[in-house]
Amino acid sequence: MNLRTLILGASASLFALAAHAESITIATVNNGDMVRMQKLTDDFTAKNPDIELKWVTLEENVLRERVTTDIATKGGQYDVMTIGTYEVPIWAKQNWLLPLDKLGDNYDVKDIIPAIAGGLSVDGKLYAAPFYGESSFIMYRKDLFEKSGLTMPDAPTWDFIGEAARKIKADNTDVNGICLRGKAGWGENMAFLTAMSNSFGARWFDEEWKPQFDQPEWKNTLETYVKLMNDAGPQGASSNGFNENLALFQQGKCGMWIDATVAASFVSDPKASQVADKVGYALAPDTGLGKRGNWLWAWSLAIPAGTQKADAAEKFVAWATGKDYLKLVAEKEGWANVPPGTRTSLYENADYQKAAPFAKMTLDSINSADPTKPTVKPVPYVGVQFVAIPEFQGLGTTVGQLFSAALAGQMSVDDALKQAQDAATAAMTEGGYIQ
């Protein structure tokens, strides 16, 4: 056999392999952990050379809109979708998602943290695999607290947070006392504000599904938030979501930031954060009513029922959310950068505990959030920072726009709450929840 024949044979084999490669399209969010995953997929393709990966990476609000439209209309654009704890039970009950029952013998479903697995399961079946899980807590600048003579309690109140934020702002001309989400969206500012409102004793609906934005607990929540941000927050805060506030904190522009626990690895990463060695952590604030302002969420990978490539999609999901992926990230990026909040074994790992000083508080925050009893007063719904009904996605975005406008000074708190009450009443009436 001559060299020409060998080359032609090899080329034919490569062509045949490429011709038989199955392409799957993955829709995901532009958060840091997801971006990191894309950089590490050579490991997956080396193990699965017959599967080609195509990515659609979108900002959080846009991703939610696109995947919701696609799955509701059976568009079939995506074979794997990045969705959250809100969508999974609703979509699974409508038979829009495939159960994940072929993740492999080594996947170890029982290792998934129960609070996370419960939110992604229906009737005991897992319908989405968590890529990372999160609650929310306070990240703060220890050096600025020391400079201002402040000591952060492990479990602070909202009153303390307000006083501390204003003092840090007064003591530092180039630093905001606090950074909080203001960008409109049911998963952006309303994730924060709904969790905050729980700690103030507020609720979206009473036991008869009557909207509650006309009650004093919501007024207290929104007034406290708007005044705090006006006094000690950044300019243009109504445009800031998770990624914008992350950038501000990493640049040293925030004395405190109350947001997702997943941010801890990014604010403490010396390669990305200018204040990596100055960050402390504390539980989300309360008002003494028995609920803290922390949420429960998991960005997860799910497979739409309409895909024609379910086997290839499930192989990818198993790779991206399995134990070996955590080891891969640890090897390439260090244990502190492993996607958090999904597996019990991670929090039992001595290497992770040593590398991630935020590990225990993250787990404690996740375990303390109870989606079945999210509020001080009884409610008819499940969900900590969302209401697990189909109408919430549209209603939450509408209310988020109103509250973002109040933060921007485009309307008063009273007007925002009145319009939120009217919008919620209309949605609940149309949905048949109330007469």
CSV table of C-alpha atoms in Angstrom, one decimal:
chain,number,residue,atom,x,y,z
A,1,MET,CA,0.0,0.0,0.0
A,2,ASN,CA,1.5,3.3,-1.0
A,3,LEU,CA,1.4,6.7,0.7
A,4,ARG,CA,-1.3,8.0,-1.6
A,5,THR,CA,-3.6,5.2,-0.7
A,6,LEU,CA,-2.9,5.6,3.0
A,7,ILE,CA,-3.7,9.3,2.8
A,8,LEU,CA,-6.9,8.8,0.8
A,9,GLY,CA,-8.0,6.1,3.2
A,10,ALA,CA,-7.4,8.3,6.2
A,11,SER,CA,-9.2,11.2,4.6
A,12,ALA,CA,-12.2,8.9,3.7
A,13,SER,CA,-12.4,7.7,7.3
A,14,LEU,CA,-12.4,11.3,8.7
A,15,PHE,CA,-15.0,12.3,6.1
A,16,ALA,CA,-17.2,9.3,7.1
A,17,LEU,CA,-16.8,10.2,10.8
A,18,ALA,CA,-17.8,13.8,10.1
A,19,ALA,CA,-20.7,12.7,8.0
A,20,HIS,CA,-22.0,10.5,10.7
A,21,ALA,CA,-21.5,13.0,13.6
A,22,GLU,CA,-24.7,14.0,15.2
A,23,SER,CA,-25.0,17.7,16.0
A,24,ILE,CA,-26.9,18.9,19.1
A,25,THR,CA,-27.7,22.6,19.8
A,26,ILE,CA,-27.4,23.8,23.4
A,27,ALA,CA,-29.1,27.0,24.6
A,28,THR,CA,-27.4,28.4,27.7
A,29,VAL,CA,-26.9,31.6,29.8
A,30,ASN,CA,-23.9,33.8,29.6
A,31,ASN,CA,-22.9,33.3,33.2
A,32,GLY,CA,-19.3,32.6,34.1
A,33,ASP,CA,-19.7,28.9,34.9
A,34,MET,CA,-21.5,28.3,31.7
A,35,VAL,CA,-18.8,30.1,29.7
A,36,ARG,CA,-16.2,28.0,31.4
A,37,MET,CA,-18.0,24.9,30.5
A,38,GLN,CA,-17.9,25.7,26.8
A,39,LYS,CA,-14.1,26.1,27.1
A,40,LEU,CA,-13.8,22.6,28.6
A,41,THR,CA,-16.0,20.7,26.1
A,42,ASP,CA,-12.9,19.2,24.3
A,43,ASP,CA,-13.1,16.6,27.0
A,44,PHE,CA,-16.6,15.7,26.0
A,45,THR,CA,-15.9,15.6,22.3
A,46,ALA,CA,-12.8,13.5,22.8
A,47,LYS,CA,-15.0,10.9,24.6
A,48,ASN,CA,-17.8,11.3,22.1
A,49,PRO,CA,-16.3,12.1,18.7
A,50,ASP,CA,-19.6,11.3,17.0
A,51,ILE,CA,-21.4,14.2,18.7
A,52,GLU,CA,-20.9,17.8,17.5
A,53,LEU,CA,-21.8,20.6,19.9
A,54,LYS,CA,-23.4,23.9,18.8
A,55,TRP,CA,-23.9,26.7,21.2
A,56,VAL,CA,-26.5,29.5,21.6
A,57,THR,CA,-25.3,31.7,24.5
A,58,LEU,CA,-27.7,34.4,25.6
A,59,GLU,CA,-28.2,37.0,28.3
A,60,GLU,CA,-30.5,35.7,31.1
A,61,ASN,CA,-33.7,37.5,30.2
A,62,VAL,CA,-33.3,36.7,26.5
A,63,LEU,CA,-32.5,33.1,27.1
A,64,ARG,CA,-35.7,32.7,29.1
A,65,GLU,CA,-37.8,34.3,26.4
A,66,ARG,CA,-36.2,32.2,23.6
A,67,VAL,CA,-36.4,28.8,25.2
A,68,THR,CA,-40.0,29.4,26.5
A,69,THR,CA,-41.2,30.4,23.1
A,70,ASP,CA,-39.4,27.5,21.4
A,71,ILE,CA,-40.7,24.8,23.7
A,72,ALA,CA,-44.3,26.2,23.9
A,73,THR,CA,-44.5,26.4,20.1
A,74,LYS,CA,-42.6,23.1,19.6
A,75,GLY,CA,-40.1,25.0,17.5
A,76,GLY,CA,-37.4,22.4,17.9
A,77,GLN,CA,-34.4,24.8,17.8
A,78,TYR,CA,-32.6,23.3,20.8
A,79,ASP,CA,-31.7,19.8,21.9
A,80,VAL,CA,-30.5,20.9,25.4
A,81,MET,CA,-31.9,23.9,27.2
A,82,THR,CA,-30.6,25.7,30.3
A,83,ILE,CA,-33.6,26.3,32.5
A,84,GLY,CA,-34.2,26.9,36.2
A,85,THR,CA,-36.1,25.6,39.1
A,86,TYR,CA,-39.2,27.6,38.1
A,87,GLU,CA,-39.7,26.1,34.7
A,88,VAL,CA,-38.9,22.4,35.4
A,89,PRO,CA,-42.0,21.3,37.3
A,90,ILE,CA,-44.4,23.4,35.2
A,91,TRP,CA,-43.0,22.2,31.9
A,92,ALA,CA,-42.6,18.6,33.0
A,93,LYS,CA,-46.3,18.4,34.0
A,94,GLN,CA,-47.1,19.6,30.4
A,95,ASN,CA,-45.0,16.8,29.0
A,96,TRP,CA,-42.6,19.4,27.4
A,97,LEU,CA,-39.5,17.7,28.9
A,98,LEU,CA,-38.0,14.2,28.8
A,99,PRO,CA,-37.3,12.5,32.1
A,100,LEU,CA,-33.5,12.0,32.6
A,101,ASP,CA,-33.4,8.2,33.2
A,102,LYS,CA,-30.4,7.3,31.1
A,103,LEU,CA,-27.6,9.4,32.8
A,104,GLY,CA,-25.5,6.3,33.3
A,105,ASP,CA,-24.5,3.9,36.1
A,106,ASN,CA,-21.8,6.3,37.4
A,107,TYR,CA,-24.0,9.4,37.5
A,108,ASP,CA,-25.1,9.0,41.1
A,109,VAL,CA,-28.5,10.9,41.2
A,110,LYS,CA,-28.7,10.3,45.0
A,111,ASP,CA,-25.7,12.5,45.5
A,112,ILE,CA,-27.6,15.6,44.3
A,113,ILE,CA,-28.4,17.8,47.3
A,114,PRO,CA,-32.0,17.0,48.2
A,115,ALA,CA,-33.2,20.6,48.2
A,116,ILE,CA,-32.0,21.0,44.7
A,117,ALA,CA,-33.1,17.6,43.3
A,118,GLY,CA,-36.6,18.2,44.8
A,119,GLY,CA,-37.1,21.3,42.7
A,120,LEU,CA,-36.1,19.5,39.5
A,121,SER,CA,-38.3,16.4,40.0
A,122,VAL,CA,-41.9,15.5,39.4
A,123,ASP,CA,-43.4,12.3,40.8
A,124,GLY,CA,-39.9,11.1,41.8
A,125,LYS,CA,-38.5,11.5,38.3
A,126,LEU,CA,-35.6,14.0,37.5
A,127,TYR,CA,-36.5,16.2,34.6
A,128,ALA,CA,-33.4,18.5,34.6
A,129,ALA,CA,-29.9,18.0,35.9
A,130,PRO,CA,-28.4,20.8,38.0
A,131,PHE,CA,-25.3,22.4,36.6
A,132,TYR,CA,-25.0,24.6,39.6
A,133,GLY,CA,-27.3,25.3,42.5
A,134,GLU,CA,-27.5,28.5,44.5
A,135,SER,CA,-29.1,30.4,47.3
A,136,SER,CA,-28.2,34.1,48.0
A,137,PHE,CA,-26.1,35.7,50.7
A,138,ILE,CA,-24.1,38.9,51.4
A,139,MET,CA,-20.6,39.4,50.0
A,140,TYR,CA,-18.8,42.3,51.6
A,141,ARG,CA,-15.5,44.1,51.7
A,142,LYS,CA,-13.8,43.3,55.0
A,143,ASP,CA,-11.3,46.1,54.6
A,144,LEU,CA,-14.0,48.7,54.1
A,145,PHE,CA,-15.9,47.4,57.2
A,146,GLU,CA,-12.7,47.7,59.2
A,147,LYS,CA,-12.0,51.2,57.9
A,148,SER,CA,-15.5,52.3,58.9
A,149,GLY,CA,-15.4,50.6,62.3
A,150,LEU,CA,-18.1,48.1,61.4
A,151,THR,CA,-18.4,44.4,62.2
A,152,MET,CA,-20.6,42.2,60.0
A,153,PRO,CA,-22.7,39.8,62.0
A,154,ASP,CA,-23.0,36.2,60.6
A,155,ALA,CA,-26.8,36.8,60.4
A,156,PRO,CA,-27.4,40.6,60.0
A,157,THR,CA,-30.7,42.5,59.9
A,158,TRP,CA,-31.8,44.8,57.1
A,159,ASP,CA,-31.5,47.8,59.5
A,160,PHE,CA,-27.8,46.9,60.0
A,161,ILE,CA,-27.2,46.5,56.3
A,162,GLY,CA,-28.8,49.9,55.6
A,163,GLU,CA,-26.7,51.7,58.3
A,164,ALA,CA,-23.5,49.9,57.1
A,165,ALA,CA,-24.1,50.7,53.4
A,166,ARG,CA,-24.7,54.4,54.1
A,167,LYS,CA,-21.6,54.6,56.3
A,168,ILE,CA,-19.3,52.9,53.7
A,169,LYS,CA,-20.7,55.3,51.1
A,170,ALA,CA,-20.0,58.3,53.3
A,171,ASP,CA,-16.4,57.1,54.1
A,172,ASN,CA,-15.4,56.3,50.5
A,173,THR,CA,-16.1,58.7,47.7
A,174,ASP,CA,-15.3,56.1,44.9
A,175,VAL,CA,-17.2,53.1,46.4
A,176,ASN,CA,-20.9,52.3,46.5
A,177,GLY,CA,-22.1,51.2,49.9
A,178,ILE,CA,-24.2,48.4,48.4
A,179,CYS,CA,-25.0,46.9,44.9
A,180,LEU,CA,-28.3,45.2,44.3
A,181,ARG,CA,-30.2,44.1,41.3
A,182,GLY,CA,-32.3,46.7,39.5
A,183,LYS,CA,-32.6,45.3,36.0
A,184,ALA,CA,-36.2,44.4,35.2
A,185,GLY,CA,-37.1,40.7,34.9
A,186,TRP,CA,-38.8,38.0,36.9
A,187,GLY,CA,-35.5,36.3,37.3
A,188,GLU,CA,-33.5,39.5,37.7
A,189,ASN,CA,-34.7,42.3,40.1
A,190,MET,CA,-37.8,40.3,41.1
A,191,ALA,CA,-35.7,37.3,42.2
A,192,PHE,CA,-34.0,39.7,44.7
A,193,LEU,CA,-37.1,41.7,45.6
A,194,THR,CA,-39.3,38.7,46.1
A,195,ALA,CA,-36.8,37.0,48.4
A,196,MET,CA,-36.3,40.3,50.2
A,197,SER,CA,-40.1,40.7,50.6
A,198,ASN,CA,-40.3,37.3,52.2
A,199,SER,CA,-38.1,38.6,55.1
A,200,PHE,CA,-40.4,41.6,55.5
A,201,GLY,CA,-43.5,39.4,55.8
A,202,ALA,CA,-44.8,40.1,52.4
A,203,ARG,CA,-46.3,37.7,49.9
A,204,TRP,CA,-47.4,37.8,46.3
A,205,PHE,CA,-50.9,36.3,47.0
A,206,ASP,CA,-52.9,35.4,50.1
A,207,GLU,CA,-54.4,31.9,50.6
A,208,GLU,CA,-57.3,32.8,48.2
A,209,TRP,CA,-54.9,34.0,45.4
A,210,LYS,CA,-55.7,37.6,46.0
A,211,PRO,CA,-52.7,39.8,45.1
A,212,GLN,CA,-51.0,41.5,48.1
A,213,PHE,CA,-49.1,44.5,46.6
A,214,ASP,CA,-51.6,46.8,48.4
A,215,GLN,CA,-50.5,45.6,51.8
A,216,PRO,CA,-48.0,47.4,54.1
A,217,GLU,CA,-45.4,44.6,54.0
A,218,TRP,CA,-44.8,45.2,50.3
A,219,LYS,CA,-44.7,49.0,50.7
A,220,ASN,CA,-42.1,48.6,53.5
A,221,THR,CA,-40.0,46.3,51.2
A,222,LEU,CA,-40.0,48.5,48.2
A,223,GLU,CA,-39.5,51.8,50.1
A,224,THR,CA,-36.6,50.3,52.0
A,225,TYR,CA,-35.0,49.0,48.8
A,226,VAL,CA,-35.4,52.3,46.8
A,227,LYS,CA,-34.2,54.5,49.6
A,228,LEU,CA,-31.2,52.2,50.3
A,229,MET,CA,-30.2,52.2,46.6
A,230,ASN,CA,-30.7,56.0,46.2
A,231,ASP,CA,-28.6,56.6,49.4
A,232,ALA,CA,-25.8,54.1,48.9
A,233,GLY,CA,-26.2,52.4,45.5
A,234,PRO,CA,-24.5,52.9,42.1
A,235,GLN,CA,-25.7,55.4,39.4
A,236,GLY,CA,-27.9,53.7,36.9
A,237,ALA,CA,-28.7,50.8,39.2
A,238,SER,CA,-32.0,50.1,37.4
A,239,SER,CA,-30.0,48.7,34.5
A,240,ASN,CA,-27.8,46.4,36.7
A,241,GLY,CA,-28.4,42.7,36.9
A,242,PHE,CA,-26.2,39.9,38.2
A,243,ASN,CA,-23.4,40.3,35.6
A,244,GLU,CA,-23.3,44.1,35.9
A,245,ASN,CA,-23.1,44.0,39.7
A,246,LEU,CA,-20.5,41.2,39.6
A,247,ALA,CA,-18.3,43.4,37.4
A,248,LEU,CA,-18.7,46.3,39.8
A,249,PHE,CA,-17.8,44.2,42.9
A,250,GLN,CA,-14.8,42.7,41.1
A,251,GLN,CA,-13.6,46.3,40.3
A,252,GLY,CA,-13.8,47.3,43.9
A,253,LYS,CA,-16.9,49.5,43.5
A,254,CYS,CA,-19.2,47.8,46.0
A,255,GLY,CA,-18.9,47.7,49.8
A,256,MET,CA,-21.6,45.0,49.9
A,257,TRP,CA,-23.5,42.9,47.3
A,258,ILE,CA,-26.4,40.6,48.1
A,259,ASP,CA,-26.8,38.1,45.4
A,260,ALA,CA,-26.4,34.5,44.3
A,261,THR,CA,-24.0,32.3,46.3
A,262,VAL,CA,-22.5,31.2,43.0
A,263,ALA,CA,-20.8,34.6,42.6
A,264,ALA,CA,-18.5,33.8,45.5
A,265,SER,CA,-15.9,31.9,43.4
A,266,PHE,CA,-15.8,34.9,41.0
A,267,VAL,CA,-15.4,37.7,43.5
A,268,SER,CA,-12.7,35.6,45.3
A,269,ASP,CA,-10.8,34.7,42.2
A,270,PRO,CA,-7.5,36.8,42.1
A,271,LYS,CA,-7.4,36.4,38.3
A,272,ALA,CA,-10.7,38.2,37.9
A,273,SER,CA,-11.3,40.2,41.1
A,274,GLN,CA,-9.3,43.2,42.3
A,275,VAL,CA,-10.6,42.6,45.8
A,276,ALA,CA,-10.3,38.8,45.9
A,277,ASP,CA,-8.4,38.7,49.3
A,278,LYS,CA,-10.8,41.2,51.0
A,279,VAL,CA,-14.1,39.4,50.7
A,280,GLY,CA,-16.2,38.2,53.6
A,281,TYR,CA,-19.6,36.4,53.6
A,282,ALA,CA,-22.7,36.6,55.7
A,283,LEU,CA,-26.3,35.2,55.6
A,284,ALA,CA,-28.9,37.2,53.8
A,285,PRO,CA,-30.6,39.8,56.0
A,286,ASP,CA,-33.8,39.5,58.0
A,287,THR,CA,-36.2,41.7,60.0
A,288,GLY,CA,-36.7,39.3,62.9
A,289,LEU,CA,-39.8,37.6,61.5
A,290,GLY,CA,-38.3,34.2,60.9
A,291,LYS,CA,-37.5,34.4,57.2
A,292,ARG,CA,-34.2,35.6,55.6
A,293,GLY,CA,-34.0,37.3,52.2
A,294,ASN,CA,-32.3,34.3,50.5
A,295,TRP,CA,-33.6,32.3,47.5
A,296,LEU,CA,-33.2,28.8,46.0
A,297,TRP,CA,-32.3,28.2,42.4
A,298,ALA,CA,-30.5,25.9,40.1
A,299,TRP,CA,-29.5,26.5,36.5
A,300,SER,CA,-30.0,23.1,35.0
A,301,LEU,CA,-29.8,21.3,31.8
A,302,ALA,CA,-33.0,19.8,30.4
A,303,ILE,CA,-34.0,18.0,27.2
A,304,PRO,CA,-37.1,19.2,25.3
A,305,ALA,CA,-39.6,16.4,24.4
A,306,GLY,CA,-39.5,17.4,20.8
A,307,THR,CA,-35.8,16.7,20.2
A,308,GLN,CA,-34.8,14.0,17.7
A,309,LYS,CA,-31.5,13.6,19.3
A,310,ALA,CA,-32.4,12.6,22.9
A,311,ASP,CA,-29.6,10.0,23.3
A,312,ALA,CA,-26.8,12.4,22.3
A,313,ALA,CA,-28.4,15.2,24.4
A,314,GLU,CA,-28.5,13.0,27.5
A,315,LYS,CA,-24.9,12.0,27.1
A,316,PHE,CA,-24.0,15.7,27.1
A,317,VAL,CA,-26.2,16.4,30.1
A,318,ALA,CA,-24.6,13.5,32.0
A,319,TRP,CA,-21.1,14.8,31.2
A,320,ALA,CA,-21.7,18.4,32.1
A,321,THR,CA,-23.5,17.7,35.4
A,322,GLY,CA,-21.6,14.6,36.6
A,323,LYS,CA,-18.9,14.1,39.3
A,324,ASP,CA,-16.1,13.8,36.7
A,325,TYR,CA,-16.9,17.3,35.4
A,326,LEU,CA,-16.3,18.8,38.8
A,327,LYS,CA,-13.0,17.0,38.9
A,328,LEU,CA,-12.2,18.4,35.5
A,329,VAL,CA,-12.8,22.0,36.6
A,330,ALA,CA,-10.8,21.5,39.7
A,331,GLU,CA,-7.9,20.2,37.6
A,332,LYS,CA,-8.0,23.0,35.1
A,333,GLU,CA,-9.3,26.0,37.2
A,334,GLY,CA,-8.9,25.0,40.9
A,335,TRP,CA,-11.4,23.6,43.4
A,336,ALA,CA,-12.7,27.1,44.3
A,337,ASN,CA,-14.1,27.4,40.8
A,338,VAL,CA,-16.0,24.1,40.7
A,339,PRO,CA,-19.8,24.7,40.0
A,340,PRO,CA,-21.3,24.8,43.5
A,341,GLY,CA,-24.6,23.8,45.1
A,342,THR,CA,-25.4,20.5,43.3
A,343,ARG,CA,-23.7,17.5,45.0
A,344,THR,CA,-23.4,16.5,48.7
A,345,SER,CA,-20.0,14.9,48.0
A,346,LEU,CA,-18.5,18.2,47.0
A,347,TYR,CA,-19.3,19.7,50.4
A,348,GLU,CA,-17.7,16.6,52.0
A,349,ASN,CA,-14.5,17.1,49.9
A,350,ALA,CA,-11.6,18.4,52.1
A,351,ASP,CA,-9.9,20.0,49.1
A,352,TYR,CA,-13.0,22.0,48.3
A,353,GLN,CA,-13.6,23.0,51.9
A,354,LYS,CA,-10.0,24.3,52.0
A,355,ALA,CA,-10.2,26.2,48.7
A,356,ALA,CA,-13.7,27.6,49.1
A,357,PRO,CA,-14.1,29.6,52.4
A,358,PHE,CA,-17.7,30.3,51.3
A,359,ALA,CA,-18.6,26.6,51.0
A,360,LYS,CA,-20.4,26.0,54.3
A,361,MET,CA,-22.4,29.3,54.2
A,362,THR,CA,-23.5,28.4,50.6
A,363,LEU,CA,-24.7,25.0,51.8
A,364,ASP,CA,-26.4,26.4,54.9
A,365,SER,CA,-28.2,29.0,52.7
A,366,ILE,CA,-29.4,26.4,50.2
A,367,ASN,CA,-30.7,24.2,53.0
A,368,SER,CA,-32.4,27.0,54.8
A,369,ALA,CA,-34.6,28.1,51.9
A,370,ASP,CA,-37.9,26.2,51.9
A,371,PRO,CA,-39.9,26.5,48.7
A,372,THR,CA,-42.9,24.9,50.3
A,373,LYS,CA,-43.0,27.5,53.1
A,374,PRO,CA,-41.4,30.6,51.6
A,375,THR,CA,-43.2,33.3,53.5
A,376,VAL,CA,-44.1,34.3,57.0
A,377,LYS,CA,-47.8,34.1,56.4
A,378,PRO,CA,-49.4,31.1,54.6
A,379,VAL,CA,-49.5,31.1,50.8
A,380,PRO,CA,-51.1,28.8,48.2
A,381,TYR,CA,-48.0,28.6,46.1
A,382,VAL,CA,-44.5,27.0,46.0
A,383,GLY,CA,-41.3,28.9,45.3
A,384,VAL,CA,-39.0,31.2,47.2
A,385,GLN,CA,-38.2,34.0,44.8
A,386,PHE,CA,-40.9,33.0,42.3
A,387,VAL,CA,-44.4,31.7,42.3
A,388,ALA,CA,-44.6,28.3,40.6
A,389,ILE,CA,-47.6,29.0,38.3
A,390,PRO,CA,-47.4,29.5,34.5
A,391,GLU,CA,-48.7,33.1,34.7
A,392,PHE,CA,-45.8,34.2,36.9
A,393,GLN,CA,-43.3,34.6,34.0
A,394,GLY,CA,-45.2,37.3,32.3
A,395,LEU,CA,-46.6,38.9,35.5
A,396,GLY,CA,-43.2,38.8,37.2
A,397,THR,CA,-41.6,40.6,34.3
A,398,THR,CA,-44.4,43.3,34.3
A,399,VAL,CA,-44.0,43.9,38.0
A,400,GLY,CA,-40.2,43.9,37.6
A,401,GLN,CA,-40.5,46.7,35.0
A,402,LEU,CA,-42.7,48.7,37.4
A,403,PHE,CA,-40.3,48.3,40.3
A,404,SER,CA,-37.3,49.1,38.1
A,405,ALA,CA,-39.0,52.3,37.1
A,406,ALA,CA,-39.6,53.2,40.7
A,407,LEU,CA,-35.9,52.7,41.4
A,408,ALA,CA,-35.0,54.9,38.4
A,409,GLY,CA,-37.3,57.7,39.8
A,410,GLN,CA,-39.7,57.4,36.8
A,411,MET,CA,-42.6,56.7,39.2
A,412,SER,CA,-43.3,56.7,42.9
A,413,VAL,CA,-43.3,53.6,45.1
A,414,ASP,CA,-47.0,54.0,45.6
A,415,ASP,CA,-47.7,54.2,41.9
A,416,ALA,CA,-45.5,51.1,41.2
A,417,LEU,CA,-47.3,49.1,43.9
A,418,LYS,CA,-50.8,50.2,42.7
A,419,GLN,CA,-50.0,49.2,39.1
A,420,ALA,CA,-48.5,45.9,40.3
A,421,GLN,CA,-51.7,45.2,42.2
A,422,ASP,CA,-53.8,46.0,39.2
A,423,ALA,CA,-51.7,43.8,36.9
A,424,ALA,CA,-51.6,40.9,39.3
A,425,THR,CA,-55.4,41.1,39.8
A,426,ALA,CA,-56.0,41.1,36.1
A,427,ALA,CA,-53.7,38.1,35.6
A,428,MET,CA,-55.3,36.1,38.4
A,429,THR,CA,-58.8,36.9,37.1
A,430,GLU,CA,-57.9,35.9,33.6
A,431,GLY,CA,-56.2,32.7,34.8
A,432,GLY,CA,-59.3,31.8,36.8
A,433,TYR,CA,-57.7,32.0,40.2
A,434,ILE,CA,-60.1,34.7,41.4
A,435,GLN,CA,-63.4,36.0,40.3
